[in-house]
mmCIF file of C-alpha atoms and ligand atoms in Angstrom:
data_model
loop_
_atom_site.group_PDB
_atom_site.id
_atom_site.type_symbol
_atom_site.label_atom_id
_atom_site.label_comp_id
_atom_site.label_asym_id
_atom_site.label_seq_id
_atom_site.Cartn_x
_atom_site.Cartn_y
_atom_site.Cartn_z
ATOM 1 C CA MET A 160 74.089 -95.004 -57.535
ATOM 2 C CA SER A 161 70.835 -93.315 -57.430
ATOM 3 C CA PHE A 162 69.385 -89.816 -56.880
ATOM 4 C CA GLU A 163 68.222 -90.535 -53.521
ATOM 5 C CA SER A 164 71.414 -92.350 -51.975
ATOM 6 C CA MET A 165 73.436 -89.537 -53.922
ATOM 7 C CA TRP A 166 71.548 -87.097 -51.479
ATOM 8 C CA ALA A 167 72.317 -88.605 -48.669
ATOM 9 C CA ASP A 168 76.202 -89.118 -49.354
ATOM 10 C CA LEU A 169 76.115 -85.437 -49.387
ATOM 11 C CA GLN A 170 74.048 -84.787 -46.328
ATOM 12 C CA PRO A 171 75.806 -84.419 -43.729
ATOM 13 C CA VAL A 172 79.127 -82.562 -45.351
ATOM 14 C CA GLY A 173 79.776 -79.099 -43.996
ATOM 15 C CA ARG A 174 76.122 -78.732 -42.089
ATOM 16 C CA SER A 175 76.053 -77.192 -39.321
ATOM 17 C CA ALA A 176 74.905 -79.005 -35.957
ATOM 18 C CA HIS A 177 73.782 -75.612 -34.803
ATOM 19 C CA SER A 178 71.462 -74.221 -37.809
ATOM 20 C CA GLY A 179 71.594 -77.333 -40.105
ATOM 21 C CA GLY A 180 72.425 -75.209 -42.690
ATOM 22 C CA TYR A 181 75.703 -75.291 -44.319
ATOM 23 C CA ARG A 182 78.677 -73.693 -44.279
ATOM 24 C CA ARG A 183 80.833 -74.910 -47.457
ATOM 25 C CA PHE A 184 83.447 -72.372 -48.206
ATOM 26 C CA ALA A 185 85.909 -72.417 -51.222
ATOM 27 C CA TRP A 186 89.526 -74.442 -50.777
ATOM 28 C CA THR A 187 88.308 -75.620 -47.106
ATOM 29 C CA ARG A 188 88.405 -79.072 -45.820
ATOM 30 C CA THR A 189 84.988 -79.619 -46.341
ATOM 31 C CA ASP A 190 85.740 -78.235 -50.060
ATOM 32 C CA HIS A 191 88.192 -80.804 -50.525
ATOM 33 C CA ASP A 192 85.416 -83.782 -49.073
ATOM 34 C CA LEU A 193 83.139 -82.568 -51.514
ATOM 35 C CA ARG A 194 85.725 -82.693 -53.641
ATOM 36 C CA GLU A 195 86.129 -85.873 -52.928
ATOM 37 C CA TRP A 196 82.513 -86.540 -53.482
ATOM 38 C CA PHE A 197 82.705 -85.427 -57.084
ATOM 39 C CA ALA A 198 85.589 -87.215 -57.796
ATOM 40 C CA GLY A 199 84.077 -90.522 -56.715
ATOM 41 C CA GLU A 200 80.930 -90.148 -58.256
ATOM 42 C CA CYS A 201 82.850 -89.848 -61.766
ATOM 43 C CA THR A 202 85.503 -92.332 -60.907
ATOM 44 C CA ALA A 203 81.925 -94.881 -59.900
ATOM 45 C CA ARG A 204 81.192 -93.842 -63.405
ATOM 46 C CA GLY A 205 84.794 -94.517 -65.520
ATOM 47 C CA LEU A 206 84.650 -90.859 -65.689
ATOM 48 C CA ASP A 207 88.205 -89.229 -65.856
ATOM 49 C CA VAL A 208 88.080 -86.027 -63.001
ATOM 50 C CA THR A 209 90.226 -83.086 -64.495
ATOM 51 C CA ASP A 210 90.848 -79.415 -63.058
ATOM 52 C CA ASP A 211 90.823 -76.743 -65.079
ATOM 53 C CA ARG A 212 93.999 -73.562 -63.957
ATOM 54 C CA MET A 213 91.231 -72.521 -61.498
ATOM 55 C CA GLY A 214 90.411 -75.811 -59.981
ATOM 56 C CA ASN A 215 87.022 -76.545 -60.841
ATOM 57 C CA GLN A 216 86.719 -80.356 -61.999
ATOM 58 C CA TRP A 217 85.313 -81.288 -64.804
ATOM 59 C CA ALA A 218 84.470 -85.391 -66.339
ATOM 60 C CA TRP A 219 83.384 -86.357 -69.684
ATOM 61 C CA TRP A 220 81.340 -89.021 -70.603
ATOM 62 C CA GLY A 221 83.480 -89.066 -73.936
ATOM 63 C CA GLU A 222 86.271 -87.719 -75.297
ATOM 64 C CA PRO A 223 85.796 -83.379 -76.305
ATOM 65 C CA ASP A 224 89.178 -83.485 -77.582
ATOM 66 C CA ASP A 225 88.506 -86.482 -80.479
ATOM 67 C CA ALA A 226 84.979 -84.149 -80.979
ATOM 68 C CA ALA A 227 87.384 -81.116 -81.569
ATOM 69 C CA ARG A 228 88.590 -82.807 -84.039
ATOM 70 C CA ARG A 229 85.392 -83.330 -86.061
ATOM 71 C CA GLY A 230 85.358 -79.901 -85.629
ATOM 72 C CA ASP A 231 82.208 -80.206 -82.868
ATOM 73 C CA LYS A 232 81.951 -79.777 -78.719
ATOM 74 C CA GLY A 233 80.120 -80.893 -75.684
ATOM 75 C CA VAL A 234 77.148 -80.734 -73.811
ATOM 76 C CA VAL A 235 78.235 -79.842 -70.710
ATOM 77 C CA THR A 236 75.973 -80.126 -67.223
ATOM 78 C CA GLY A 237 76.555 -79.465 -63.549
ATOM 79 C CA SER A 238 76.196 -76.645 -61.329
ATOM 80 C CA HIS A 239 78.694 -75.675 -57.364
ATOM 81 C CA LEU A 240 78.713 -77.582 -54.548
ATOM 82 C CA ASP A 241 79.966 -74.503 -52.242
ATOM 83 C CA SER A 242 77.372 -72.115 -50.164
ATOM 84 C CA VAL A 243 76.685 -69.545 -48.841
ATOM 85 C CA PRO A 244 76.728 -69.381 -44.341
ATOM 86 C CA ASP A 245 74.100 -71.134 -43.381
ATOM 87 C CA GLY A 246 72.890 -71.972 -46.884
ATOM 88 C CA GLY A 247 70.025 -74.512 -48.053
ATOM 89 C CA ALA A 248 71.430 -77.820 -49.104
ATOM 90 C CA PHE A 249 69.868 -77.600 -52.850
ATOM 91 C CA ASP A 250 71.258 -74.726 -53.714
ATOM 92 C CA GLY A 251 74.382 -76.157 -56.514
ATOM 93 C CA PRO A 252 73.705 -79.440 -55.134
ATOM 94 C CA LEU A 253 71.254 -80.638 -57.158
ATOM 95 C CA GLY A 254 72.516 -79.429 -60.083
ATOM 96 C CA VAL A 255 75.824 -81.407 -59.453
ATOM 97 C CA VAL A 256 73.662 -84.861 -58.284
ATOM 98 C CA SER A 257 71.311 -84.484 -61.066
ATOM 99 C CA ALA A 258 73.979 -84.639 -63.031
ATOM 100 C CA PHE A 259 75.204 -87.393 -62.583
ATOM 101 C CA ALA A 260 71.764 -89.376 -62.423
ATOM 102 C CA ALA A 261 70.678 -88.046 -65.801
ATOM 103 C CA LEU A 262 73.857 -90.089 -66.978
ATOM 104 C CA ASP A 263 73.261 -92.869 -65.729
ATOM 105 C CA VAL A 264 68.928 -92.144 -67.187
ATOM 106 C CA LEU A 265 70.608 -92.081 -70.565
ATOM 107 C CA ARG A 266 73.133 -94.853 -70.138
ATOM 108 C CA ASP A 267 70.737 -97.220 -68.244
ATOM 109 C CA ASN A 268 68.121 -96.748 -71.871
ATOM 110 C CA GLY A 269 70.690 -97.067 -73.714
ATOM 111 C CA PHE A 270 72.019 -93.709 -75.272
ATOM 112 C CA GLN A 271 74.288 -93.366 -77.005
ATOM 113 C CA PRO A 272 76.074 -89.576 -77.025
ATOM 114 C CA ALA A 273 77.027 -88.808 -80.799
ATOM 115 C CA ARG A 274 79.328 -86.054 -78.910
ATOM 116 C CA PRO A 275 80.332 -85.986 -75.625
ATOM 117 C CA ILE A 276 78.288 -84.849 -72.673
ATOM 118 C CA GLY A 277 80.639 -83.102 -69.601
ATOM 119 C CA ILE A 278 79.433 -82.541 -65.543
ATOM 120 C CA VAL A 279 81.337 -79.905 -63.978
ATOM 121 C CA ASN A 280 81.290 -78.683 -60.428
ATOM 122 C CA PHE A 281 82.190 -74.792 -60.729
ATOM 123 C CA VAL A 282 84.236 -73.934 -57.090
ATOM 124 C CA ASP A 283 82.954 -71.190 -55.424
ATOM 125 C CA GLU A 284 80.074 -70.033 -56.614
ATOM 126 C CA GLU A 285 78.813 -68.119 -53.776
ATOM 127 C CA GLY A 286 82.149 -66.089 -52.817
ATOM 128 C CA ALA A 287 81.259 -66.663 -49.130
ATOM 129 C CA ARG A 288 84.713 -66.542 -48.500
ATOM 130 C CA PHE A 289 86.343 -64.261 -50.996
ATOM 131 C CA GLY A 290 84.354 -62.167 -51.381
ATOM 132 C CA VAL A 291 83.573 -62.448 -55.123
ATOM 133 C CA ALA A 292 80.602 -64.832 -56.880
ATOM 134 C CA CYS A 293 81.024 -67.338 -59.748
ATOM 135 C CA ALA A 294 84.651 -67.210 -58.672
ATOM 136 C CA GLY A 295 85.715 -70.296 -60.568
ATOM 137 C CA SER A 296 83.445 -69.442 -63.624
ATOM 138 C CA ARG A 297 84.890 -65.455 -64.003
ATOM 139 C CA VAL A 298 88.293 -66.871 -63.861
ATOM 140 C CA ILE A 299 88.230 -69.395 -66.264
ATOM 141 C CA THR A 300 86.797 -67.013 -68.653
ATOM 142 C CA GLY A 301 88.667 -63.479 -67.680
ATOM 143 C CA ALA A 302 85.689 -62.399 -66.232
ATOM 144 C CA MET A 303 87.985 -61.809 -63.500
ATOM 145 C CA THR A 304 91.926 -61.310 -63.425
ATOM 146 C CA ALA A 305 94.202 -64.159 -61.773
ATOM 147 C CA ASP A 306 95.423 -61.362 -60.207
ATOM 148 C CA ARG A 307 92.999 -60.045 -58.740
ATOM 149 C CA ALA A 308 91.202 -63.752 -57.625
ATOM 150 C CA ARG A 309 94.723 -64.371 -55.775
ATOM 151 C CA GLY A 310 95.411 -61.746 -54.079
ATOM 152 C CA LEU A 311 91.676 -61.608 -52.793
ATOM 153 C CA THR A 312 91.542 -62.349 -48.565
ATOM 154 C CA ASP A 313 89.217 -64.521 -45.866
ATOM 155 C CA ALA A 314 87.958 -62.925 -42.761
ATOM 156 C CA ASP A 315 91.068 -64.163 -41.445
ATOM 157 C CA GLY A 316 93.358 -62.465 -43.759
ATOM 158 C CA VAL A 317 94.275 -65.175 -46.043
ATOM 159 C CA THR A 318 94.812 -64.526 -49.045
ATOM 160 C CA MET A 319 92.993 -66.912 -52.273
ATOM 161 C CA ALA A 320 96.787 -67.654 -53.165
ATOM 162 C CA GLU A 321 97.371 -69.546 -49.502
ATOM 163 C CA ALA A 322 93.925 -70.564 -49.396
ATOM 164 C CA LEU A 323 94.757 -72.851 -53.007
ATOM 165 C CA GLU A 324 98.629 -73.420 -51.686
ATOM 166 C CA ALA A 325 97.159 -75.057 -48.349
ATOM 167 C CA ALA A 326 94.626 -76.957 -50.904
ATOM 168 C CA GLY A 327 97.970 -78.448 -52.792
ATOM 169 C CA ARG A 328 97.256 -76.327 -55.577
ATOM 170 C CA ASP A 329 100.137 -74.414 -57.652
ATOM 171 C CA ALA A 330 98.235 -70.640 -57.166
ATOM 172 C CA ARG A 331 100.942 -69.374 -60.448
ATOM 173 C CA HIS A 332 98.584 -71.323 -62.519
ATOM 174 C CA LEU A 333 95.073 -69.622 -62.495
ATOM 175 C CA GLY A 334 94.295 -67.385 -65.523
ATOM 176 C CA ARG A 335 91.763 -67.315 -68.515
ATOM 177 C CA ASP A 336 91.473 -71.744 -69.570
ATOM 178 C CA ASP A 337 90.514 -70.915 -73.276
ATOM 179 C CA GLU A 338 91.495 -74.509 -73.454
ATOM 180 C CA THR A 339 88.523 -76.469 -71.500
ATOM 181 C CA LEU A 340 86.706 -73.660 -72.917
ATOM 182 C CA GLY A 341 86.697 -74.650 -76.508
ATOM 183 C CA ARG A 342 85.533 -78.295 -74.886
ATOM 184 C CA ILE A 343 81.314 -76.582 -74.247
ATOM 185 C CA GLY A 344 79.567 -76.664 -77.869
ATOM 186 C CA ALA A 345 76.404 -75.454 -74.884
ATOM 187 C CA PHE A 346 75.846 -75.273 -71.380
ATOM 188 C CA VAL A 347 72.878 -76.429 -69.595
ATOM 189 C CA GLU A 348 72.805 -75.479 -65.685
ATOM 190 C CA LEU A 349 69.742 -76.899 -63.332
ATOM 191 C CA HIS A 350 68.925 -74.897 -60.464
ATOM 192 C CA VAL A 351 66.616 -75.578 -57.560
ATOM 193 C CA GLU A 352 64.777 -72.255 -57.588
ATOM 194 C CA GLN A 353 65.369 -69.719 -55.295
ATOM 195 C CA GLY A 354 61.868 -68.125 -55.325
ATOM 196 C CA ARG A 355 57.882 -69.277 -55.900
ATOM 197 C CA GLY A 356 57.607 -69.446 -59.255
ATOM 198 C CA LEU A 357 57.178 -72.125 -60.135
ATOM 199 C CA VAL A 358 54.898 -72.906 -57.247
ATOM 200 C CA ASP A 359 52.271 -70.583 -58.901
ATOM 201 C CA LEU A 360 52.319 -72.208 -61.880
ATOM 202 C CA GLU A 361 51.721 -74.980 -60.470
ATOM 203 C CA ASN A 362 54.799 -76.864 -62.203
ATOM 204 C CA PRO A 363 58.433 -78.815 -60.856
ATOM 205 C CA VAL A 364 60.279 -77.471 -64.043
ATOM 206 C CA ALA A 365 60.735 -74.679 -65.570
ATOM 207 C CA VAL A 366 63.410 -72.752 -68.354
ATOM 208 C CA ALA A 367 65.580 -69.730 -67.362
ATOM 209 C CA THR A 368 65.143 -66.768 -69.370
ATOM 210 C CA ASP A 369 67.223 -64.185 -68.024
ATOM 211 C CA ILE A 370 69.526 -63.336 -64.771
ATOM 212 C CA TRP A 371 69.025 -59.577 -63.653
ATOM 213 C CA PRO A 372 72.394 -57.418 -63.348
ATOM 214 C CA HIS A 373 73.587 -57.839 -60.486
ATOM 215 C CA GLY A 374 76.470 -56.718 -57.886
ATOM 216 C CA ARG A 375 78.131 -55.813 -54.240
ATOM 217 C CA TRP A 376 79.708 -52.993 -53.700
ATOM 218 C CA ARG A 377 82.061 -52.738 -50.041
ATOM 219 C CA LEU A 378 81.209 -49.300 -48.136
ATOM 220 C CA ASP A 379 84.147 -48.796 -45.905
ATOM 221 C CA PHE A 380 83.725 -46.225 -42.520
ATOM 222 C CA PRO A 381 86.092 -44.891 -41.105
ATOM 223 C CA GLY A 382 85.337 -44.622 -36.742
ATOM 224 C CA GLU A 383 87.473 -43.287 -33.589
ATOM 225 C CA ALA A 384 88.345 -46.374 -31.094
ATOM 226 C CA ASN A 385 87.144 -44.840 -28.139
ATOM 227 C CA HIS A 386 85.442 -45.928 -24.180
ATOM 228 C CA ALA A 387 81.449 -46.209 -24.897
ATOM 229 C CA GLY A 388 81.492 -45.577 -21.799
ATOM 230 C CA THR A 389 83.744 -42.518 -21.125
ATOM 231 C CA THR A 390 83.173 -40.945 -24.657
ATOM 232 C CA ARG A 391 81.171 -37.845 -24.435
ATOM 233 C CA LEU A 392 79.015 -37.737 -27.726
ATOM 234 C CA GLU A 393 80.162 -34.473 -29.182
ATOM 235 C CA ASP A 394 83.360 -35.908 -28.725
ATOM 236 C CA ARG A 395 83.032 -39.658 -31.111
ATOM 237 C CA GLN A 396 83.398 -41.256 -34.228
ATOM 238 C CA ASP A 397 81.140 -43.636 -34.300
ATOM 239 C CA ALA A 398 81.932 -45.732 -38.295
ATOM 240 C CA MET A 399 78.576 -47.418 -36.970
ATOM 241 C CA LEU A 400 76.172 -44.177 -37.441
ATOM 242 C CA GLY A 401 77.983 -43.810 -41.021
ATOM 243 C CA TYR A 402 76.394 -47.339 -41.304
ATOM 244 C CA ALA A 403 73.455 -47.324 -39.838
ATOM 245 C CA GLY A 404 73.107 -44.879 -42.531
ATOM 246 C CA ALA A 405 73.850 -46.709 -45.105
ATOM 247 C CA VAL A 406 71.550 -49.769 -44.316
ATOM 248 C CA LEU A 407 68.651 -48.263 -44.056
ATOM 249 C CA ALA A 408 69.657 -45.157 -47.417
ATOM 250 C CA ALA A 409 69.658 -49.152 -49.684
ATOM 251 C CA ARG A 410 66.300 -50.408 -48.140
ATOM 252 C CA GLU A 411 64.759 -46.941 -49.372
ATOM 253 C CA ALA A 412 66.198 -46.221 -53.030
ATOM 254 C CA ALA A 413 65.352 -50.064 -53.353
ATOM 255 C CA ILE A 414 61.900 -49.232 -52.856
ATOM 256 C CA SER A 415 62.218 -45.572 -54.547
ATOM 257 C CA HIS A 416 63.935 -46.940 -57.880
ATOM 258 C CA GLY A 417 62.592 -50.437 -58.020
ATOM 259 C CA CYS A 418 64.764 -52.628 -57.314
ATOM 260 C CA VAL A 419 66.027 -54.800 -54.681
ATOM 261 C CA ALA A 420 69.243 -54.235 -51.767
ATOM 262 C CA THR A 421 70.060 -55.958 -48.815
ATOM 263 C CA ILE A 422 73.631 -55.724 -47.094
ATOM 264 C CA GLY A 423 73.969 -58.586 -45.756
ATOM 265 C CA LYS A 424 77.619 -58.825 -44.648
ATOM 266 C CA VAL A 425 79.559 -56.184 -41.504
ATOM 267 C CA GLU A 426 82.845 -56.285 -40.228
ATOM 268 C CA VAL A 427 83.000 -53.734 -36.972
ATOM 269 C CA THR A 428 86.428 -53.244 -35.364
ATOM 270 C CA PRO A 429 87.423 -54.023 -32.725
ATOM 271 C CA GLY A 430 83.787 -55.435 -32.329
ATOM 272 C CA GLY A 431 83.840 -55.091 -28.309
ATOM 273 C CA VAL A 432 80.763 -54.449 -27.087
ATOM 274 C CA ASN A 433 81.740 -51.453 -24.705
ATOM 275 C CA ALA A 434 84.314 -49.752 -27.823
ATOM 276 C CA ILE A 435 83.357 -47.409 -29.930
ATOM 277 C CA PRO A 436 84.251 -49.299 -33.761
ATOM 278 C CA SER A 437 87.503 -47.692 -35.237
ATOM 279 C CA ALA A 438 85.870 -48.911 -38.496
ATOM 280 C CA VAL A 439 83.180 -50.855 -39.980
ATOM 281 C CA THR A 440 82.352 -52.421 -43.330
ATOM 282 C CA GLY A 441 79.614 -53.417 -45.146
ATOM 283 C CA TRP A 442 78.563 -55.126 -48.081
ATOM 284 C CA LEU A 443 75.630 -54.509 -50.544
ATOM 285 C CA ASP A 444 74.014 -56.512 -53.168
ATOM 286 C CA ALA A 445 71.707 -54.177 -55.272
ATOM 287 C CA ARG A 446 70.069 -56.553 -58.414
ATOM 288 C CA GLY A 447 66.564 -55.606 -60.943
ATOM 289 C CA ALA A 448 65.194 -56.255 -63.774
ATOM 290 C CA SER A 449 66.940 -52.639 -64.906
ATOM 291 C CA PRO A 450 70.438 -51.919 -64.763
ATOM 292 C CA ARG A 451 69.880 -48.245 -64.859
ATOM 293 C CA ALA A 452 67.517 -48.833 -61.574
ATOM 294 C CA VAL A 453 70.312 -50.866 -59.738
ATOM 295 C CA ARG A 454 72.987 -48.264 -60.818
ATOM 296 C CA ARG A 455 70.981 -45.091 -59.344
ATOM 297 C CA ALA A 456 69.702 -47.194 -56.339
ATOM 298 C CA VAL A 457 74.064 -47.751 -55.818
ATOM 299 C CA ALA A 458 74.410 -43.677 -56.190
ATOM 300 C CA ASP A 459 71.958 -43.368 -54.077
ATOM 301 C CA VAL A 460 73.453 -45.009 -50.943
ATOM 302 C CA ARG A 461 77.174 -43.960 -52.406
ATOM 303 C CA SER A 462 76.487 -40.078 -51.431
ATOM 304 C CA MET A 463 74.723 -40.986 -48.296
ATOM 305 C CA VAL A 464 77.923 -43.318 -47.294
ATOM 306 C CA GLU A 465 80.219 -40.430 -49.113
ATOM 307 C CA GLN A 466 78.289 -37.316 -46.890
ATOM 308 C CA ALA A 467 79.325 -39.869 -43.852
ATOM 309 C CA GLY A 468 83.086 -40.077 -44.697
ATOM 310 C CA GLY A 469 82.374 -43.034 -46.108
ATOM 311 C CA HIS A 470 83.821 -44.559 -48.845
ATOM 312 C CA VAL A 471 82.625 -47.967 -51.419
ATOM 313 C CA THR A 472 84.166 -49.845 -53.930
ATOM 314 C CA GLU A 473 82.697 -52.536 -56.848
ATOM 315 C CA GLU A 474 83.640 -55.518 -55.769
ATOM 316 C CA SER A 475 81.042 -57.466 -58.731
ATOM 317 C CA TRP A 476 79.486 -56.450 -61.751
ATOM 318 C CA THR A 477 77.397 -58.625 -63.533
ATOM 319 C CA PRO A 478 75.323 -57.903 -66.159
ATOM 320 C CA SER A 479 71.725 -57.758 -67.250
ATOM 321 C CA THR A 480 72.000 -62.059 -68.827
ATOM 322 C CA PRO A 481 69.865 -63.599 -71.355
ATOM 323 C CA PHE A 482 70.654 -67.144 -72.019
ATOM 324 C CA ASP A 483 71.406 -67.776 -75.410
ATOM 325 C CA PRO A 484 67.439 -67.800 -77.024
ATOM 326 C CA ALA A 485 67.004 -70.364 -79.553
ATOM 327 C CA LEU A 486 69.158 -73.182 -76.686
ATOM 328 C CA SER A 487 66.224 -72.049 -74.145
ATOM 329 C CA ASP A 488 63.080 -72.804 -77.227
ATOM 330 C CA ARG A 489 64.868 -75.759 -78.101
ATOM 331 C CA VAL A 490 64.826 -76.755 -74.233
ATOM 332 C CA ARG A 491 61.319 -75.321 -73.334
ATOM 333 C CA ASP A 492 59.578 -77.379 -76.950
ATOM 334 C CA ARG A 493 61.766 -80.875 -75.353
ATOM 335 C CA LEU A 494 60.521 -80.268 -72.218
ATOM 336 C CA GLY A 495 56.850 -80.009 -74.157
ATOM 337 C CA GLY A 496 56.569 -76.276 -73.569
ATOM 338 C CA VAL A 497 56.855 -75.980 -69.900
ATOM 339 C CA PRO A 498 56.965 -72.358 -68.022
ATOM 340 C CA MET A 499 60.447 -69.643 -68.871
ATOM 341 C CA LEU A 500 61.041 -68.115 -65.356
ATOM 342 C CA GLY A 501 63.596 -64.718 -65.258
ATOM 343 C CA THR A 502 65.579 -64.372 -62.258
ATOM 344 C CA GLY A 503 67.433 -61.892 -59.400
ATOM 345 C CA ALA A 504 69.997 -64.769 -58.748
ATOM 346 C CA GLY A 505 73.444 -64.650 -60.378
ATOM 347 C CA HIS A 506 74.571 -68.618 -61.739
ATOM 348 C CA ASP A 507 77.878 -69.549 -63.462
ATOM 349 C CA ALA A 508 75.878 -70.022 -66.260
ATOM 350 C CA GLY A 509 75.527 -66.377 -66.772
ATOM 351 C CA ILE A 510 79.375 -66.170 -66.340
ATOM 352 C CA LEU A 511 79.558 -68.333 -69.109
ATOM 353 C CA ALA A 512 76.506 -67.212 -70.965
ATOM 354 C CA ASN A 513 78.398 -63.765 -71.213
ATOM 355 C CA ALA A 514 81.341 -65.195 -71.851
ATOM 356 C CA GLY A 515 79.240 -66.515 -75.139
ATOM 357 C CA ILE A 516 78.827 -69.578 -74.621
ATOM 358 C CA ARG A 517 75.911 -70.792 -75.617
ATOM 359 C CA THR A 518 73.963 -71.695 -72.209
ATOM 360 C CA ALA A 519 70.778 -72.585 -70.964
ATOM 361 C CA MET A 520 68.929 -73.127 -67.111
ATOM 362 C CA LEU A 521 66.671 -75.049 -65.709
ATOM 363 C CA PHE A 522 65.110 -74.548 -62.791
ATOM 364 C CA VAL A 523 63.215 -76.997 -59.971
ATOM 365 C CA ARG A 524 60.711 -76.273 -58.066
ATOM 366 C CA ASN A 525 61.147 -75.175 -54.779
ATOM 367 C CA PRO A 526 57.658 -75.087 -52.322
ATOM 368 C CA THR A 527 59.468 -72.355 -49.989
ATOM 369 C CA GLY A 528 60.398 -70.564 -52.449
ATOM 370 C CA VAL A 529 63.070 -69.562 -49.651
ATOM 371 C CA SER A 530 66.888 -69.829 -50.626
ATOM 372 C CA HIS A 531 70.495 -69.195 -49.346
ATOM 373 C CA SER A 532 68.662 -70.436 -45.771
ATOM 374 C CA PRO A 533 68.161 -73.915 -44.208
ATOM 375 C CA LEU A 534 64.794 -73.512 -45.132
ATOM 376 C CA GLU A 535 65.441 -74.042 -48.506
ATOM 377 C CA PHE A 536 63.829 -76.875 -50.425
ATOM 378 C CA ALA A 537 62.531 -79.339 -52.989
ATOM 379 C CA GLU A 538 60.973 -82.541 -52.748
ATOM 380 C CA LEU A 539 61.934 -85.304 -54.494
ATOM 381 C CA SER A 540 59.600 -86.498 -56.478
ATOM 382 C CA ASP A 541 59.794 -82.263 -57.525
ATOM 383 C CA CYS A 542 63.887 -83.012 -57.885
ATOM 384 C CA LEU A 543 63.579 -86.571 -60.347
ATOM 385 C CA GLU A 544 61.143 -84.690 -62.432
ATOM 386 C CA GLY A 545 64.011 -81.939 -62.816
ATOM 387 C CA VAL A 546 66.415 -85.650 -63.395
ATOM 388 C CA ALA A 547 64.324 -86.761 -66.204
ATOM 389 C CA ALA A 548 63.824 -83.510 -67.683
ATOM 390 C CA LEU A 549 68.033 -83.113 -67.596
ATOM 391 C CA GLY A 550 68.184 -86.582 -69.600
ATOM 392 C CA ALA A 551 65.945 -85.270 -71.906
ATOM 393 C CA VAL A 552 67.630 -82.551 -72.611
ATOM 394 C CA LEU A 553 71.406 -84.194 -73.122
ATOM 395 C CA GLU A 554 70.088 -86.980 -74.803
ATOM 396 C CA ASP A 555 68.356 -84.182 -77.371
ATOM 397 C CA LEU A 556 72.025 -82.348 -77.625
ATOM 398 C CA ALA A 557 74.628 -85.224 -77.824
ATOM 399 C CA GLY A 558 72.489 -87.075 -79.904
ATOM 400 C CA ALA A 559 71.384 -85.550 -82.311
ATOM 401 C CA PRO A 560 75.224 -85.710 -85.276
ATOM 402 C CA ALA A 561 76.707 -82.076 -86.150
HETATM 403 O O1 HGY B 662 73.907 -64.555 -55.433
HETATM 404 C C1 HGY B 662 73.585 -64.977 -55.902
HETATM 405 O O2 HGY B 662 73.322 -65.063 -56.524
HETATM 406 C C2 HGY B 662 74.457 -66.772 -55.771
HETATM 407 O O3 HGY B 662 73.279 -67.409 -55.202
HETATM 408 N N1 HGY B 662 75.844 -66.674 -55.825
HETATM 409 MN MN1 MN B 663 73.326 -69.006 -53.669
HETATM 410 MN MN1 MN B 664 73.757 -71.477 -56.856
#
């Protein structure tokens, strides 16, 4: 199983014939096919696959519980396979395929790890269906309660609990999973770069320094359903007006506070061209290097929304997340001093870092710099550079006795 053959196997799964992007959402049939693919790759390598309390998939080369008895822990790599609506091919899958390919390189070279090497597929990293990003890593680390996760609903009102049951899982099993977390001595996630840093630096691989603070807020605007043609303007309670104001306020606030913000998702009720909306819900995504700047920008939007009679609910917040400096320096040195880059994109690695697990990230060059779009890309040569880098890092971290 080469990198190329694994990549080719994954390509058609969940791909939209219309956009060319991917629609790989948690606990759907497509997700099931991706999980089957992951399990098949593990089985092909003689790795047993286990699920944790949230359904994240784990496979180990070596026995983590034997290591624990020696007072040692494993080295884990991996990422996610789900996508945003019409997302790109690389965001997530590059980290999972590279994990398998890096393990193959180590085995082909006759490497015998002194501590177990794990590969993980985190579920629901994008939060595209149920609205909270990194749901899989948030639940097992306790960053999101099982009750909250079970109650999240998708656009059709299906709860995550119902989706899990439909996928043949016991939703009562959800929760913090210290047994799984206790096996991780270090986590290194490889990810396509979601920006142009490496293009400008003319390097195929970088080590991450940190993840910007970022969050998601739900904005609800009330209105009164009525006829679009017969209702006088002065009699209208048009929920869309408040929403429109919030979209512009988000951009103005981002500019004035030096951060970034967008409202990328909106739901309109009833959604008829000739019906004045009775309700509009928008979701704000705001991020920035400074948590204060983000909070101030969101405060500006909040006051505009509330003046329009709307309501703002914080749905997730991830603080500024520096990766483990000693581990990141060791990774950078092992790779001969590659560049170090921060990112505005959230990752399961950030959730694990905030849970106190030694974590680092590798970025692979994306010549378009574009992500969360079918235009996301990485050259095969750079992908293979990423595999070689990940293999070298795993060999270093899993090679030296404790
Ligand atoms: O939203 C993010 O930054 C990540 O892609 N989930
Ligand atoms: Mn993403
Ligand atoms: Mn990702």
